[in-house]
PDB file of C-alpha atoms in Angstrom:
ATOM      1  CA  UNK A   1     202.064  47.654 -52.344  1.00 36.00           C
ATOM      2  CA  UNK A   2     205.439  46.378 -53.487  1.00 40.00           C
ATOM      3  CA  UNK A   3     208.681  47.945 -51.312  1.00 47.00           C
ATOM      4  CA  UNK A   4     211.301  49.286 -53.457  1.00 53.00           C
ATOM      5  CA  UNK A   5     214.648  48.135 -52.844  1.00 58.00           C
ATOM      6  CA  UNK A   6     217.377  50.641 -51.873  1.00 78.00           C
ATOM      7  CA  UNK A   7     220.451  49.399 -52.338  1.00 82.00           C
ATOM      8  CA  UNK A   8     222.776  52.274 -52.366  1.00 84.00           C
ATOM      9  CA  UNK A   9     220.519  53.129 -48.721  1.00 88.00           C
ATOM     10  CA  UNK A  10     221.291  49.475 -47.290  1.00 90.00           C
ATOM     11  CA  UNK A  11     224.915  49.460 -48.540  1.00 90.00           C
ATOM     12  CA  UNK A  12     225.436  52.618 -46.683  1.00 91.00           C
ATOM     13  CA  UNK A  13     223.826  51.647 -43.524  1.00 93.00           C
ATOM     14  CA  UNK A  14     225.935  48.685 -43.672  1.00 94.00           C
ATOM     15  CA  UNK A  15     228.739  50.538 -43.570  1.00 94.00           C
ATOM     16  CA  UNK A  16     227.629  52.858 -40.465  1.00 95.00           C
ATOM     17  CA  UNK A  17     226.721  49.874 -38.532  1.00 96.00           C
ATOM     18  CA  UNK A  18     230.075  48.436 -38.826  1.00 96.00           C
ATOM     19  CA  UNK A  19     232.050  51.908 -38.860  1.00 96.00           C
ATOM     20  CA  UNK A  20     229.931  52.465 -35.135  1.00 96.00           C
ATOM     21  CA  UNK A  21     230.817  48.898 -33.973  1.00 96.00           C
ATOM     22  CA  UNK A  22     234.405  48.946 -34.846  1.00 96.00           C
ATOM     23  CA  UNK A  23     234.429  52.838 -32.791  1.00 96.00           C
ATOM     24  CA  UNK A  24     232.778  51.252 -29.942  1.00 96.00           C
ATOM     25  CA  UNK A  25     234.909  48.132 -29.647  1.00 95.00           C
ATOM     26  CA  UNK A  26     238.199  50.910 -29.189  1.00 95.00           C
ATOM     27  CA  UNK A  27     236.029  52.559 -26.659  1.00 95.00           C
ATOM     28  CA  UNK A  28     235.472  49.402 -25.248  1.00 95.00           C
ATOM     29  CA  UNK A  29     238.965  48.312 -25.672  1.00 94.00           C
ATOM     30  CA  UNK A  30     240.019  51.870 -23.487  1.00 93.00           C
ATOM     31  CA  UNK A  31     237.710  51.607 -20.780  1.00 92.00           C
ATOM     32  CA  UNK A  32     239.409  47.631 -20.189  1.00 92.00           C
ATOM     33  CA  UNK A  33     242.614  49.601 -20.094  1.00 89.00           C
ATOM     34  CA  UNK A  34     241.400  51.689 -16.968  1.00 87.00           C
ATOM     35  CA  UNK A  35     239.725  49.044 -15.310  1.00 87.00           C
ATOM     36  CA  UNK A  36     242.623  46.644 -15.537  1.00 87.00           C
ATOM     37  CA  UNK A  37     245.932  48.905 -15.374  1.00 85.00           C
ATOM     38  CA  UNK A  38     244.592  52.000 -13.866  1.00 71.00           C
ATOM     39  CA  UNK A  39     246.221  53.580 -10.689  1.00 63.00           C
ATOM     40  CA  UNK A  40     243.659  52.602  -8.619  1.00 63.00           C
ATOM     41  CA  UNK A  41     243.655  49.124  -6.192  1.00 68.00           C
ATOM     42  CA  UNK A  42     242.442  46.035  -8.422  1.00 73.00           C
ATOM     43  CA  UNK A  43     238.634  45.208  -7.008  1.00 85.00           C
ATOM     44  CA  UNK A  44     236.633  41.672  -8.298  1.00 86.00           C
ATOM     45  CA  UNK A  45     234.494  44.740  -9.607  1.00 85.00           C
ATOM     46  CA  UNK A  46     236.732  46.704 -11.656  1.00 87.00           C
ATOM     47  CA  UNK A  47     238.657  43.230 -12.717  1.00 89.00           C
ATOM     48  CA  UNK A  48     235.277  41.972 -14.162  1.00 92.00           C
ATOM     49  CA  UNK A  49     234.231  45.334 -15.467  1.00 90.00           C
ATOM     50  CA  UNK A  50     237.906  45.145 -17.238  1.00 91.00           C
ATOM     51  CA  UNK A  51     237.312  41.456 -18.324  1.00 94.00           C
ATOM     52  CA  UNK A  52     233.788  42.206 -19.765  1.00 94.00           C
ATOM     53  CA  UNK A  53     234.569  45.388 -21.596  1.00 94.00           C
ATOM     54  CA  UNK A  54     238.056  43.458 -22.948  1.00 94.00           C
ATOM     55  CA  UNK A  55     235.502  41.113 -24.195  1.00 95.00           C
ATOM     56  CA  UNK A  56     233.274  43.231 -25.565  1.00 95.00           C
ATOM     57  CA  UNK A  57     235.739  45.514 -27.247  1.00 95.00           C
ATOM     58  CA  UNK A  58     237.371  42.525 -29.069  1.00 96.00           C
ATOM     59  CA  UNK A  59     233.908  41.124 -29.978  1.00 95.00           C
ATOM     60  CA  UNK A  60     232.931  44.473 -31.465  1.00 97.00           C
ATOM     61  CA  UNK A  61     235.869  44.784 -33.468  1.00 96.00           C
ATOM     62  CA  UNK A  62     235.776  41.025 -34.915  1.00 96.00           C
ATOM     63  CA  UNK A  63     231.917  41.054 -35.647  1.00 96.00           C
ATOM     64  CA  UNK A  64     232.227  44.756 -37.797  1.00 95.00           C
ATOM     65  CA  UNK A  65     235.751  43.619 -39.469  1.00 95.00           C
ATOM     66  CA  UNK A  66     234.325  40.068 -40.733  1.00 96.00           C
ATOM     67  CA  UNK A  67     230.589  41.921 -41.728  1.00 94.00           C
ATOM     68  CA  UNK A  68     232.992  44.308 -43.864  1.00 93.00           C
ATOM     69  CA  UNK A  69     234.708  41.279 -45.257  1.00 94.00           C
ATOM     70  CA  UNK A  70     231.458  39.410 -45.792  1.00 93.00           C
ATOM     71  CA  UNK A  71     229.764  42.499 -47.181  1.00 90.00           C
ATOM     72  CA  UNK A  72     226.745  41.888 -44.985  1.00 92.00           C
ATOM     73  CA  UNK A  73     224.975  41.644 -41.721  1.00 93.00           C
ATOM     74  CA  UNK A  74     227.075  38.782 -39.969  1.00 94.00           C
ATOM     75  CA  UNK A  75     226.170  36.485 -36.741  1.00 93.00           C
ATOM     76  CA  UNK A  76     222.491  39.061 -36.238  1.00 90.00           C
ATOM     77  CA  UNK A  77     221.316  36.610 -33.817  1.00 90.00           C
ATOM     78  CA  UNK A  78     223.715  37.278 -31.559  1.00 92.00           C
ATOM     79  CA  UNK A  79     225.182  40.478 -32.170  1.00 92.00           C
ATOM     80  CA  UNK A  80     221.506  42.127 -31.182  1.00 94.00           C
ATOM     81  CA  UNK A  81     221.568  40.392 -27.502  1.00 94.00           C
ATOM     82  CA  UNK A  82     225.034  41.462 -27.025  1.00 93.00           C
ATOM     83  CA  UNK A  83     224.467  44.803 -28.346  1.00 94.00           C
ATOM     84  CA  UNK A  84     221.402  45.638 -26.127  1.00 95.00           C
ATOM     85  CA  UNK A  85     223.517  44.160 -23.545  1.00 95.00           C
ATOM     86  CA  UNK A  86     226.435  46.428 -23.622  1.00 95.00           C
ATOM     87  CA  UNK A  87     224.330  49.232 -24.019  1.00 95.00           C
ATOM     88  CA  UNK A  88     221.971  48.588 -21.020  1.00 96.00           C
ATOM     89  CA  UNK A  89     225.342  48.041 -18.886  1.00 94.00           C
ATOM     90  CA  UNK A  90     226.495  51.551 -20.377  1.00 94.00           C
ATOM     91  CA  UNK A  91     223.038  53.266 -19.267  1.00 95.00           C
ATOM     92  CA  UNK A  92     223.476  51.568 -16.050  1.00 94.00           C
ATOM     93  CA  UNK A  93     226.862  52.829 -15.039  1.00 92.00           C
ATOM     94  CA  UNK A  94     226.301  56.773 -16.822  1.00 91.00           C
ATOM     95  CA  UNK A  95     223.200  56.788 -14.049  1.00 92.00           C
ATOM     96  CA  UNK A  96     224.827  55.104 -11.106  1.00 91.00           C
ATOM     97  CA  UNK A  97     227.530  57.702 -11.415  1.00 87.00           C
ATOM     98  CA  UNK A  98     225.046  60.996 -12.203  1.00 88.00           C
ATOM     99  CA  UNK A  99     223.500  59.882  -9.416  1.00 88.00           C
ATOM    100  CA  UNK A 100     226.223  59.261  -6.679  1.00 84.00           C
ATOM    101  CA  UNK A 101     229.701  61.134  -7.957  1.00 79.00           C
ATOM    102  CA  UNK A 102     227.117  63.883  -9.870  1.00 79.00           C
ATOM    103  CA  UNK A 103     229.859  63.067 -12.657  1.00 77.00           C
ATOM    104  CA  UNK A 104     229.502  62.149 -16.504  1.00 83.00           C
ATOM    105  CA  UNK A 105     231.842  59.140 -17.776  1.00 85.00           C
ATOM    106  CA  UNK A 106     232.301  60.557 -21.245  1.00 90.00           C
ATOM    107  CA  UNK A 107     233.916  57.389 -21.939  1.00 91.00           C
ATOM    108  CA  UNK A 108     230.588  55.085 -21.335  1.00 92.00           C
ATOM    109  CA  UNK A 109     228.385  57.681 -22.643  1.00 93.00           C
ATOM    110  CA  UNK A 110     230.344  57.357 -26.027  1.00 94.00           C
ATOM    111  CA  UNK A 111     230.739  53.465 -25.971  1.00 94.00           C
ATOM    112  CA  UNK A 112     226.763  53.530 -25.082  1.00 95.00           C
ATOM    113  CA  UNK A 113     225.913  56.204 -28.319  1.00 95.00           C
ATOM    114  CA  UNK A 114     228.067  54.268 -30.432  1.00 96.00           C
ATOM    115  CA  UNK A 115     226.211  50.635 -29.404  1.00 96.00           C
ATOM    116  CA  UNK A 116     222.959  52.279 -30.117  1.00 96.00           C
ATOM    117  CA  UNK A 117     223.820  53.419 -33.071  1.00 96.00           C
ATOM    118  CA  UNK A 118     225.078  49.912 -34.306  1.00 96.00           C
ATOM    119  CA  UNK A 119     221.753  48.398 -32.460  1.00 95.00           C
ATOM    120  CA  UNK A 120     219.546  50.893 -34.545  1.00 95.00           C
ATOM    121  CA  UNK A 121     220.958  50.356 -37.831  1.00 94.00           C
ATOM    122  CA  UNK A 122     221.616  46.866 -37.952  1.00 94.00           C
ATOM    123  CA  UNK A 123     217.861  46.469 -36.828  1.00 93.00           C
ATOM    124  CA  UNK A 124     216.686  48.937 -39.709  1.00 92.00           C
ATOM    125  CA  UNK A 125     218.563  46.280 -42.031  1.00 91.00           C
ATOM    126  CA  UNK A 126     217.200  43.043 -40.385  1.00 88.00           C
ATOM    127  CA  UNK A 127     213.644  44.568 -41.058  1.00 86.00           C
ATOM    128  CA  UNK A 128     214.966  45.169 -44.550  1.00 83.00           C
ATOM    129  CA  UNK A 129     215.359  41.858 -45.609  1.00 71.00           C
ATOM    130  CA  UNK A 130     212.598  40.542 -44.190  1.00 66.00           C
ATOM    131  CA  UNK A 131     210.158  42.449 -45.893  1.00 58.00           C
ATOM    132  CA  UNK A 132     212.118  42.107 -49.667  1.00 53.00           C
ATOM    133  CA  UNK A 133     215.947  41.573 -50.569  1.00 49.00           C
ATOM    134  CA  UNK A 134     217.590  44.498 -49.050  1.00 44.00           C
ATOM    135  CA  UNK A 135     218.695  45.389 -52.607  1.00 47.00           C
ATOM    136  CA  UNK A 136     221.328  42.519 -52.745  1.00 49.00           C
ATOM    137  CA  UNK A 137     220.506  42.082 -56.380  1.00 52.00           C
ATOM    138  CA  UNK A 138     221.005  46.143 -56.945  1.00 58.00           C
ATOM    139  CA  UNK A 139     224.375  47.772 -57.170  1.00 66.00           C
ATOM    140  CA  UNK A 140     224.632  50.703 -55.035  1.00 72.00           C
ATOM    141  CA  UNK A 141     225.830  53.951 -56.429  1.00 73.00           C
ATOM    142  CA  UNK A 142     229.420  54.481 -56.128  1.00 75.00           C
ATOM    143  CA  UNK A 143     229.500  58.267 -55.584  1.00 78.00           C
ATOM    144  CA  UNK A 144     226.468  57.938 -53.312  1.00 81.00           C
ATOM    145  CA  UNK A 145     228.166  55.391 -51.172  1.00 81.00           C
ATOM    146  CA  UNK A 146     231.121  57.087 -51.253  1.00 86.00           C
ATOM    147  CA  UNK A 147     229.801  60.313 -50.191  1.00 86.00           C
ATOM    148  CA  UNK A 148     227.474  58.211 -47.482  1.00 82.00           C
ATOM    149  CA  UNK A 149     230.614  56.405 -45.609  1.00 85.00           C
ATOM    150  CA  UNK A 150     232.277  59.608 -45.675  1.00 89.00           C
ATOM    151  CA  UNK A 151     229.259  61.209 -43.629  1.00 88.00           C
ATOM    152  CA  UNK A 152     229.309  58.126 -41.443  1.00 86.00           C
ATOM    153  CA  UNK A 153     232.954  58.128 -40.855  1.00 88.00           C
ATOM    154  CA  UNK A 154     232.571  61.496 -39.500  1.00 92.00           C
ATOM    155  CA  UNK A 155     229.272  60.844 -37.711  1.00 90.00           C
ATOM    156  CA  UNK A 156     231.043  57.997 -35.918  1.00 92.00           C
ATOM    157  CA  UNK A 157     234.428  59.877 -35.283  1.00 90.00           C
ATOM    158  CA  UNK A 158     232.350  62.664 -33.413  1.00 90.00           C
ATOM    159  CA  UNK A 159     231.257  60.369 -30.832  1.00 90.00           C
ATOM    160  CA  UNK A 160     234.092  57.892 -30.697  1.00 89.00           C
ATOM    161  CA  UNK A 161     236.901  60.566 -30.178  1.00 89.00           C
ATOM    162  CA  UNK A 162     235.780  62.551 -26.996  1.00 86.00           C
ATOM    163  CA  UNK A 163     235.209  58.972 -25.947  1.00 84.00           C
ATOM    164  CA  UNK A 164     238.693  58.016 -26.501  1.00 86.00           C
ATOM    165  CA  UNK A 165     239.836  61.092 -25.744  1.00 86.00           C
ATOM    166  CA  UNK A 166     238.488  60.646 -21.670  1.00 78.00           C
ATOM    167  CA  UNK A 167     239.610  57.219 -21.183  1.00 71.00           C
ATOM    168  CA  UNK A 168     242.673  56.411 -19.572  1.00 63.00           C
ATOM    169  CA  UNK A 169     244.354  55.676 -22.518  1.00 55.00           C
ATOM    170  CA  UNK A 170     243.534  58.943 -23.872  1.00 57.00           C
ATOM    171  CA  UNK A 171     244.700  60.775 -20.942  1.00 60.00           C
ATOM    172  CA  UNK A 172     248.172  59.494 -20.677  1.00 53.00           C
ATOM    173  CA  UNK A 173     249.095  59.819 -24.681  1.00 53.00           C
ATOM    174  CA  UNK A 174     251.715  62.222 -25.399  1.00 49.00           C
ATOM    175  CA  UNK A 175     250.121  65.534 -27.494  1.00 54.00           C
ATOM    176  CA  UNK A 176     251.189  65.376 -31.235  1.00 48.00           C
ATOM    177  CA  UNK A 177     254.104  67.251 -32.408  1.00 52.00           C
ATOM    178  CA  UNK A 178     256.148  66.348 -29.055  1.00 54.00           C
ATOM    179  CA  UNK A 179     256.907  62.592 -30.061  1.00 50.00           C
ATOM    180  CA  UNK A 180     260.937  61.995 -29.639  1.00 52.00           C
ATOM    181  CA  UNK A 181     261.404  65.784 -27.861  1.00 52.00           C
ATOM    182  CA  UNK A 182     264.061  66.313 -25.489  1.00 47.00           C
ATOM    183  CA  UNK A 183     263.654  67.956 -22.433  1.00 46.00           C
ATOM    184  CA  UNK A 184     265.234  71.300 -23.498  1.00 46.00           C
ATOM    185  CA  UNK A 185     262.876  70.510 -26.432  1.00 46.00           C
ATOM    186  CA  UNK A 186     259.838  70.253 -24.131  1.00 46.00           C
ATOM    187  CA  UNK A 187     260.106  73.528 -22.585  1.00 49.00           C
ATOM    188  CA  UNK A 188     260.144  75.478 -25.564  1.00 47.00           C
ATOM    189  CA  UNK A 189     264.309  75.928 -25.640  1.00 47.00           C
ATOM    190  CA  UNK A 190     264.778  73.338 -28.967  1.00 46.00           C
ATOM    191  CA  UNK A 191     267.699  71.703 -29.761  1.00 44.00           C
ATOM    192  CA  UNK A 192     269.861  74.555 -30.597  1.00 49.00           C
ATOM    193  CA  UNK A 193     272.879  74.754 -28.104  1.00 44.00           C
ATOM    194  CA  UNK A 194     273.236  78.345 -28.059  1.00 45.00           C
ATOM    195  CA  UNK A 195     269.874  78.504 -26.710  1.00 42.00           C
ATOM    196  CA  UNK A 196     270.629  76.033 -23.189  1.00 44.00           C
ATOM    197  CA  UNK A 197     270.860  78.113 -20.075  1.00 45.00           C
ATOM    198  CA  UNK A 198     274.734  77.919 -18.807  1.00 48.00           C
ATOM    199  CA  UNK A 199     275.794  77.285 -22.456  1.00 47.00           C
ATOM    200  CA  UNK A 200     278.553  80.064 -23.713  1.00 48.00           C
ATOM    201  CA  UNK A 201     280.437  80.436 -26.895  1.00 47.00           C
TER     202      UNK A 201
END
């Protein structure tokens, strides 16, 4: 029996693939911040931890913006291997630290959800085109794909943000709403003169 083409389906998953890459390469690109400038004494592990995820991260980011330029599942030969790389090396350091600091990396586990999900939907679309076109001759449904990237965005954002949030990048950024403050601003006093302790009319 003859497979239907989808391509409102593909285009979408196109777009998740990419949306999930581009998420994981900022996780990525946080976790090289730690590693390289954290507070902690430089080892040869953490520098080649940093160096790898720095690699990864800007990897990530290139393959998904150039597929979203091309419109299409760029370089699959070896964005899989690296994919199922960085996700194995994820797994491996969320279980080495369960098992020895009985702590969860949020950070990893993020970068690692994010990979798979890039993994599992660029494979869905390889298997796509080798059994028929993928629905590259279709045109995909503009309100569907609309409404499709929107769900993905959000799907994506869900994971990547904790993610971010954990890293070291995340924990040192200054909370919104207190960009440009001044001390007295800070602790709630504003920048009203009549409102500075030792201040009289």
């Amino acid at each position: 029996m003859e497979r239907r083409n989808h391509p409102t389906l593909n285009a979408a998953t196109l777009l998740f693939v990419y949306f999930a890459a581009m998420a994981a390469g900022m996780v990525e690109l946080s976790l090289a911040a730690g590693y390289l400038t954290g507070n902690t004494s430089a080892t040869p592990g953490t520098v080649i931890s940093g160096v790898a995820t720095l690699t990864a991260g800007l990897a990530f980011l290139g393959w998904s913006l150039w597929g979203l330029h091309r419109n299409a599942l760029v370089f699959a030969r070896w964005a899989f291997p690296v994919l199922s790389v960085a996700a194995a090396a994820h797994l491996a350091v969320t279980v080495a630290e369960v098992s020895a600091l009985r702590s969860l990396d949020v950070s990893h586990v993020a970068a690692l959800g994010l990979t798979l999900m890039a993994l599992a939907g660029a494979g869905w679309l390889r298997r796509q085109h080798k059994t028929n076109d993928g629905g590259a001759h279709g045109q995909p449904r503009t309100g569907r794909l609309l409404a499709a990237a929107f769900g993905a965005a959000v799907v994506v954002a869900s994971v990547a943000t904790p993610g971010l949030a954990a890293s070291m990048a995340g924990q040192h950024a200054v909370p919104h709403g207190e960009h440009g403050q001044s001390p007295h601003e800070e602790n709630g006093q504003g920048s009203n003169p009549a409102l500075v302790p030792g201040r009289h009319h």
